[in-house]
PDB file of C-alpha atoms in Angstrom:
ATOM      1  CA  UNK A   1      -0.225  -0.078   0.148  1.00  0.00           C
ATOM      2  CA  UNK A   2       1.352   3.391  -0.610  1.00  0.00           C
ATOM      3  CA  UNK A   3       0.490   6.749   0.917  1.00  0.00           C
ATOM      4  CA  UNK A   4      -0.018   9.904  -0.264  1.00  0.00           C
ATOM      5  CA  UNK A   5       0.648  13.133   1.479  1.00  0.00           C
ATOM      6  CA  UNK A   6      -1.650  14.361   4.098  1.00  0.00           C
ATOM      7  CA  UNK A   7      -2.864  10.388   5.010  1.00  0.00           C
ATOM      8  CA  UNK A   8      -3.090   9.864   8.682  1.00  0.00           C
ATOM      9  CA  UNK A   9      -0.755   6.158   8.872  1.00  0.00           C
ATOM     10  CA  UNK A  10      -1.681   3.193   9.856  1.00  0.00           C
ATOM     11  CA  UNK A  11      -0.397   1.626  12.094  1.00  0.00           C
ATOM     12  CA  UNK A  12      -0.008  -2.098  11.593  1.00  0.00           C
ATOM     13  CA  UNK A  13      -2.279  -4.829  14.177  1.00  0.00           C
ATOM     14  CA  UNK A  14       0.028  -5.965  17.403  1.00  0.00           C
ATOM     15  CA  UNK A  15       0.364  -9.331  15.358  1.00  0.00           C
ATOM     16  CA  UNK A  16       1.104  -8.161  12.093  1.00  0.00           C
ATOM     17  CA  UNK A  17       4.276  -6.025  13.228  1.00  0.00           C
ATOM     18  CA  UNK A  18       7.525  -7.313  12.408  1.00  0.00           C
ATOM     19  CA  UNK A  19       9.552  -9.467  15.530  1.00  0.00           C
ATOM     20  CA  UNK A  20      12.349  -7.259  16.829  1.00  0.00           C
ATOM     21  CA  UNK A  21      15.500  -9.829  17.145  1.00  0.00           C
ATOM     22  CA  UNK A  22      17.024 -10.236  20.646  1.00  0.00           C
ATOM     23  CA  UNK A  23      19.357  -8.942  21.800  1.00  0.00           C
ATOM     24  CA  UNK A  24      22.414 -10.633  21.643  1.00  0.00           C
ATOM     25  CA  UNK A  25      24.910 -10.586  24.792  1.00  0.00           C
ATOM     26  CA  UNK A  26      28.571 -11.530  22.926  1.00  0.00           C
ATOM     27  CA  UNK A  27      31.479 -11.895  23.632  1.00  0.00           C
ATOM     28  CA  UNK A  28      35.247 -13.487  23.618  1.00  0.00           C
ATOM     29  CA  UNK A  29      37.758 -14.422  26.120  1.00  0.00           C
ATOM     30  CA  UNK A  30      41.345 -13.954  25.736  1.00  0.00           C
ATOM     31  CA  UNK A  31      44.278 -13.065  28.126  1.00  0.00           C
ATOM     32  CA  UNK A  32      43.975 -10.184  29.468  1.00  0.00           C
ATOM     33  CA  UNK A  33      46.983  -7.142  28.343  1.00  0.00           C
ATOM     34  CA  UNK A  34      48.133  -4.254  29.731  1.00  0.00           C
ATOM     35  CA  UNK A  35      45.491  -2.060  27.950  1.00  0.00           C
ATOM     36  CA  UNK A  36      42.867  -3.537  30.284  1.00  0.00           C
ATOM     37  CA  UNK A  37      44.091  -3.147  33.684  1.00  0.00           C
ATOM     38  CA  UNK A  38      42.289   0.438  33.845  1.00  0.00           C
ATOM     39  CA  UNK A  39      38.939  -1.947  32.758  1.00  0.00           C
ATOM     40  CA  UNK A  40      39.873  -4.927  35.109  1.00  0.00           C
ATOM     41  CA  UNK A  41      41.146  -1.869  38.100  1.00  0.00           C
ATOM     42  CA  UNK A  42      37.317  -0.284  37.600  1.00  0.00           C
ATOM     43  CA  UNK A  43      35.277  -3.620  37.910  1.00  0.00           C
ATOM     44  CA  UNK A  44      37.234  -4.882  41.083  1.00  0.00           C
ATOM     45  CA  UNK A  45      37.478  -1.743  42.495  1.00  0.00           C
ATOM     46  CA  UNK A  46      33.138  -1.579  42.283  1.00  0.00           C
ATOM     47  CA  UNK A  47      32.716  -4.506  44.449  1.00  0.00           C
ATOM     48  CA  UNK A  48      35.736  -2.536  47.031  1.00  0.00           C
ATOM     49  CA  UNK A  49      33.349   0.560  47.241  1.00  0.00           C
ATOM     50  CA  UNK A  50      29.950  -1.352  47.309  1.00  0.00           C
ATOM     51  CA  UNK A  51      29.368  -4.569  48.254  1.00  0.00           C
ATOM     52  CA  UNK A  52      31.593  -7.295  51.041  1.00  0.00           C
ATOM     53  CA  UNK A  53      31.859 -10.435  47.940  1.00  0.00           C
ATOM     54  CA  UNK A  54      35.578  -8.288  48.765  1.00  0.00           C
ATOM     55  CA  UNK A  55      37.179  -8.113  52.291  1.00  0.00           C
ATOM     56  CA  UNK A  56      39.522  -4.525  50.438  1.00  0.00           C
ATOM     57  CA  UNK A  57      38.379  -1.814  52.005  1.00  0.00           C
ATOM     58  CA  UNK A  58      40.941   0.763  49.828  1.00  0.00           C
ATOM     59  CA  UNK A  59      40.047   1.028  46.094  1.00  0.00           C
ATOM     60  CA  UNK A  60      43.404  -0.616  44.463  1.00  0.00           C
ATOM     61  CA  UNK A  61      45.520   1.608  41.991  1.00  0.00           C
ATOM     62  CA  UNK A  62      46.993   0.888  38.304  1.00  0.00           C
ATOM     63  CA  UNK A  63      50.126   0.680  39.959  1.00  0.00           C
ATOM     64  CA  UNK A  64      48.152  -2.117  41.802  1.00  0.00           C
ATOM     65  CA  UNK A  65      47.201  -3.804  38.656  1.00  0.00           C
ATOM     66  CA  UNK A  66      50.183  -3.628  36.785  1.00  0.00           C
ATOM     67  CA  UNK A  67      52.324  -5.038  39.457  1.00  0.00           C
ATOM     68  CA  UNK A  68      49.711  -7.721  39.544  1.00  0.00           C
ATOM     69  CA  UNK A  69      50.068  -8.537  35.533  1.00  0.00           C
ATOM     70  CA  UNK A  70      54.312  -8.595  35.589  1.00  0.00           C
ATOM     71  CA  UNK A  71      54.129 -10.886  38.320  1.00  0.00           C
ATOM     72  CA  UNK A  72      51.397 -13.148  36.815  1.00  0.00           C
ATOM     73  CA  UNK A  73      53.350 -13.231  33.381  1.00  0.00           C
ATOM     74  CA  UNK A  74      55.953 -13.596  35.009  1.00  0.00           C
ATOM     75  CA  UNK A  75      54.836 -17.037  36.603  1.00  0.00           C
ATOM     76  CA  UNK A  76      53.211 -17.938  32.996  1.00  0.00           C
ATOM     77  CA  UNK A  77      49.425 -17.976  34.806  1.00  0.00           C
ATOM     78  CA  UNK A  78      45.981 -17.518  34.111  1.00  0.00           C
ATOM     79  CA  UNK A  79      44.697 -14.013  33.995  1.00  0.00           C
ATOM     80  CA  UNK A  80      42.152 -14.171  31.539  1.00  0.00           C
ATOM     81  CA  UNK A  81      39.266 -11.022  30.225  1.00  0.00           C
ATOM     82  CA  UNK A  82      35.239 -11.395  28.282  1.00  0.00           C
ATOM     83  CA  UNK A  83      35.298  -8.631  26.143  1.00  0.00           C
ATOM     84  CA  UNK A  84      32.082  -7.636  23.864  1.00  0.00           C
ATOM     85  CA  UNK A  85      32.771  -6.718  20.497  1.00  0.00           C
ATOM     86  CA  UNK A  86      33.287  -3.661  20.806  1.00  0.00           C
ATOM     87  CA  UNK A  87      36.349  -3.913  23.156  1.00  0.00           C
ATOM     88  CA  UNK A  88      34.362  -3.512  26.566  1.00  0.00           C
ATOM     89  CA  UNK A  89      36.051  -5.255  29.761  1.00  0.00           C
ATOM     90  CA  UNK A  90      33.063  -6.790  30.855  1.00  0.00           C
ATOM     91  CA  UNK A  91      34.660  -9.155  33.996  1.00  0.00           C
ATOM     92  CA  UNK A  92      37.887 -10.577  34.457  1.00  0.00           C
ATOM     93  CA  UNK A  93      39.218 -14.291  35.566  1.00  0.00           C
ATOM     94  CA  UNK A  94      42.790 -14.628  37.385  1.00  0.00           C
ATOM     95  CA  UNK A  95      45.257 -17.554  38.725  1.00  0.00           C
ATOM     96  CA  UNK A  96      47.320 -16.668  41.686  1.00  0.00           C
ATOM     97  CA  UNK A  97      49.486 -18.315  44.177  1.00  0.00           C
ATOM     98  CA  UNK A  98      47.952 -20.281  46.834  1.00  0.00           C
ATOM     99  CA  UNK A  99      50.769 -19.546  49.034  1.00  0.00           C
ATOM    100  CA  UNK A 100      54.342 -18.208  48.497  1.00  0.00           C
ATOM    101  CA  UNK A 101      56.351 -22.085  49.906  1.00  0.00           C
ATOM    102  CA  UNK A 102      57.270 -24.153  47.231  1.00  0.00           C
ATOM    103  CA  UNK A 103      55.194 -26.904  48.100  1.00  0.00           C
ATOM    104  CA  UNK A 104      51.770 -25.387  46.919  1.00  0.00           C
ATOM    105  CA  UNK A 105      53.215 -24.875  42.873  1.00  0.00           C
ATOM    106  CA  UNK A 106      50.672 -27.425  42.431  1.00  0.00           C
ATOM    107  CA  UNK A 107      48.064 -25.247  43.384  1.00  0.00           C
ATOM    108  CA  UNK A 108      45.918 -21.971  43.009  1.00  0.00           C
ATOM    109  CA  UNK A 109      43.521 -19.335  43.900  1.00  0.00           C
ATOM    110  CA  UNK A 110      41.228 -17.888  41.658  1.00  0.00           C
ATOM    111  CA  UNK A 111      39.643 -14.480  41.038  1.00  0.00           C
ATOM    112  CA  UNK A 112      36.435 -14.062  39.294  1.00  0.00           C
ATOM    113  CA  UNK A 113      34.732 -10.098  39.026  1.00  0.00           C
ATOM    114  CA  UNK A 114      32.425  -9.391  36.341  1.00  0.00           C
ATOM    115  CA  UNK A 115      31.027  -5.533  35.424  1.00  0.00           C
ATOM    116  CA  UNK A 116      27.535  -4.491  35.690  1.00  0.00           C
ATOM    117  CA  UNK A 117      24.653  -5.711  33.278  1.00  0.00           C
ATOM    118  CA  UNK A 118      27.575  -8.183  32.636  1.00  0.00           C
ATOM    119  CA  UNK A 119      26.074 -10.752  35.663  1.00  0.00           C
ATOM    120  CA  UNK A 120      22.792 -13.696  34.924  1.00  0.00           C
ATOM    121  CA  UNK A 121      23.781 -14.232  31.270  1.00  0.00           C
ATOM    122  CA  UNK A 122      26.431 -16.840  32.201  1.00  0.00           C
ATOM    123  CA  UNK A 123      29.411 -15.523  31.280  1.00  0.00           C
ATOM    124  CA  UNK A 124      30.506 -16.338  34.897  1.00  0.00           C
ATOM    125  CA  UNK A 125      30.936 -20.123  34.510  1.00  0.00           C
ATOM    126  CA  UNK A 126      33.116 -19.381  30.968  1.00  0.00           C
ATOM    127  CA  UNK A 127      35.381 -17.357  32.576  1.00  0.00           C
ATOM    128  CA  UNK A 128      35.353 -19.670  35.664  1.00  0.00           C
ATOM    129  CA  UNK A 129      35.484 -22.622  33.302  1.00  0.00           C
ATOM    130  CA  UNK A 130      38.849 -21.521  30.652  1.00  0.00           C
ATOM    131  CA  UNK A 131      40.764 -20.742  33.579  1.00  0.00           C
ATOM    132  CA  UNK A 132      40.242 -23.902  35.024  1.00  0.00           C
ATOM    133  CA  UNK A 133      40.563 -25.349  31.250  1.00  0.00           C
ATOM    134  CA  UNK A 134      44.220 -22.927  31.238  1.00  0.00           C
ATOM    135  CA  UNK A 135      45.676 -23.786  34.786  1.00  0.00           C
ATOM    136  CA  UNK A 136      45.143 -27.806  33.885  1.00  0.00           C
ATOM    137  CA  UNK A 137      46.652 -27.223  30.811  1.00  0.00           C
ATOM    138  CA  UNK A 138      49.615 -25.999  32.794  1.00  0.00           C
ATOM    139  CA  UNK A 139      49.423 -28.647  34.776  1.00  0.00           C
ATOM    140  CA  UNK A 140      47.945 -27.228  37.858  1.00  0.00           C
ATOM    141  CA  UNK A 141      46.216 -29.977  40.275  1.00  0.00           C
ATOM    142  CA  UNK A 142      44.345 -27.856  42.508  1.00  0.00           C
ATOM    143  CA  UNK A 143      41.705 -25.048  42.730  1.00  0.00           C
ATOM    144  CA  UNK A 144      41.060 -23.137  45.072  1.00  0.00           C
ATOM    145  CA  UNK A 145      38.216 -20.207  46.284  1.00  0.00           C
ATOM    146  CA  UNK A 146      38.087 -18.095  48.978  1.00  0.00           C
ATOM    147  CA  UNK A 147      34.692 -16.335  49.287  1.00  0.00           C
ATOM    148  CA  UNK A 148      32.456 -14.268  52.036  1.00  0.00           C
ATOM    149  CA  UNK A 149      30.310 -15.551  53.635  1.00  0.00           C
ATOM    150  CA  UNK A 150      27.356 -13.031  52.426  1.00  0.00           C
ATOM    151  CA  UNK A 151      26.028 -11.540  50.107  1.00  0.00           C
ATOM    152  CA  UNK A 152      28.333 -14.067  48.056  1.00  0.00           C
ATOM    153  CA  UNK A 153      25.559 -17.365  47.014  1.00  0.00           C
ATOM    154  CA  UNK A 154      26.451 -16.586  43.882  1.00  0.00           C
ATOM    155  CA  UNK A 155      29.369 -17.134  43.530  1.00  0.00           C
ATOM    156  CA  UNK A 156      29.301 -20.061  46.333  1.00  0.00           C
ATOM    157  CA  UNK A 157      26.904 -21.287  43.663  1.00  0.00           C
ATOM    158  CA  UNK A 158      29.262 -20.843  40.406  1.00  0.00           C
ATOM    159  CA  UNK A 159      31.987 -22.879  42.228  1.00  0.00           C
ATOM    160  CA  UNK A 160      29.928 -25.502  42.957  1.00  0.00           C
ATOM    161  CA  UNK A 161      28.093 -25.419  39.254  1.00  0.00           C
ATOM    162  CA  UNK A 162      31.678 -26.825  38.316  1.00  0.00           C
ATOM    163  CA  UNK A 163      32.620 -28.916  40.741  1.00  0.00           C
ATOM    164  CA  UNK A 164      34.416 -27.049  43.253  1.00  0.00           C
ATOM    165  CA  UNK A 165      33.790 -28.580  46.761  1.00  0.00           C
ATOM    166  CA  UNK A 166      33.435 -26.762  50.027  1.00  0.00           C
ATOM    167  CA  UNK A 167      36.299 -27.083  52.310  1.00  0.00           C
ATOM    168  CA  UNK A 168      36.370 -25.040  55.184  1.00  0.00           C
ATOM    169  CA  UNK A 169      34.425 -21.826  57.346  1.00  0.00           C
ATOM    170  CA  UNK A 170      36.428 -19.624  59.029  1.00  0.00           C
ATOM    171  CA  UNK A 171      33.725 -17.119  60.977  1.00  0.00           C
ATOM    172  CA  UNK A 172      34.559 -13.210  61.508  1.00  0.00           C
ATOM    173  CA  UNK A 173      37.900 -12.557  60.219  1.00  0.00           C
ATOM    174  CA  UNK A 174      36.204  -9.880  58.325  1.00  0.00           C
ATOM    175  CA  UNK A 175      35.774  -6.893  59.772  1.00  0.00           C
ATOM    176  CA  UNK A 176      33.843  -4.464  56.759  1.00  0.00           C
ATOM    177  CA  UNK A 177      31.072  -1.574  56.706  1.00  0.00           C
ATOM    178  CA  UNK A 178      30.792  -2.162  60.874  1.00  0.00           C
ATOM    179  CA  UNK A 179      29.558  -6.151  60.169  1.00  0.00           C
ATOM    180  CA  UNK A 180      31.245  -9.141  61.093  1.00  0.00           C
ATOM    181  CA  UNK A 181      32.659 -11.582  58.257  1.00  0.00           C
ATOM    182  CA  UNK A 182      34.060 -14.533  57.731  1.00  0.00           C
ATOM    183  CA  UNK A 183      35.083 -16.485  54.212  1.00  0.00           C
ATOM    184  CA  UNK A 184      34.100 -19.738  52.596  1.00  0.00           C
ATOM    185  CA  UNK A 185      36.941 -21.747  51.473  1.00  0.00           C
ATOM    186  CA  UNK A 186      36.192 -24.476  47.603  1.00  0.00           C
ATOM    187  CA  UNK A 187      38.714 -26.801  46.247  1.00  0.00           C
ATOM    188  CA  UNK A 188      38.443 -28.758  42.861  1.00  0.00           C
ATOM    189  CA  UNK A 189      41.052 -31.526  41.883  1.00  0.00           C
ATOM    190  CA  UNK A 190      42.362 -30.266  38.570  1.00  0.00           C
ATOM    191  CA  UNK A 191      43.084 -33.382  36.099  1.00  0.00           C
ATOM    192  CA  UNK A 192      46.382 -31.778  34.287  1.00  0.00           C
ATOM    193  CA  UNK A 193      46.725 -32.185  30.646  1.00  0.00           C
ATOM    194  CA  UNK A 194      49.957 -30.480  30.752  1.00  0.00           C
ATOM    195  CA  UNK A 195      52.904 -31.111  32.278  1.00  0.00           C
ATOM    196  CA  UNK A 196      56.083 -28.347  32.733  1.00  0.00           C
ATOM    197  CA  UNK A 197      58.209 -26.643  35.370  1.00  0.00           C
ATOM    198  CA  UNK A 198      55.203 -24.294  37.526  1.00  0.00           C
ATOM    199  CA  UNK A 199      56.819 -20.058  38.974  1.00  0.00           C
ATOM    200  CA  UNK A 200      59.599 -20.654  37.484  1.00  0.00           C
ATOM    201  CA  UNK A 201      61.399 -23.160  40.628  1.00  0.00           C
TER     202      UNK A 201
END
């Protein structure tokens, strides 16, 4: 049908209107780069300032993240980011040494945070699985998660879904926002697919 000038435009009935294509949440996962660190810092600092998911009380700095990035690079440990098609960092996951003593060299602690709007869409599970896979390729045997015992139920569910089991709890070891906080320890036995001398030791 062709409309002439002055005609009142007709509105199609709802059942005849084209259905808009659903917005697709898309991303890719890759190793972190130095240029990602300001975005990683902002994601982490959001949780520092607004939640008890992390027991850090002081906002982190760019030098702090540069030092961590350099340390993980030197040790050959994975530091992954999820980025949108336009290059926005949506979240990150990293593995760091569980403890400083040499005998712990096959055990790592994971850290995973998603930016605002990125939660509840399956990204956390994909990121954590990618981190697990990367650690297994390095020959790592155990992964530990230290999770706040308050307001971190989503993190506990995420780790449990990927095979982590609770290994213990410590109550009232932290104090933030005037509240006493504890930690939940979860652990997953990995299946190493690679073999190499870890952490340069």
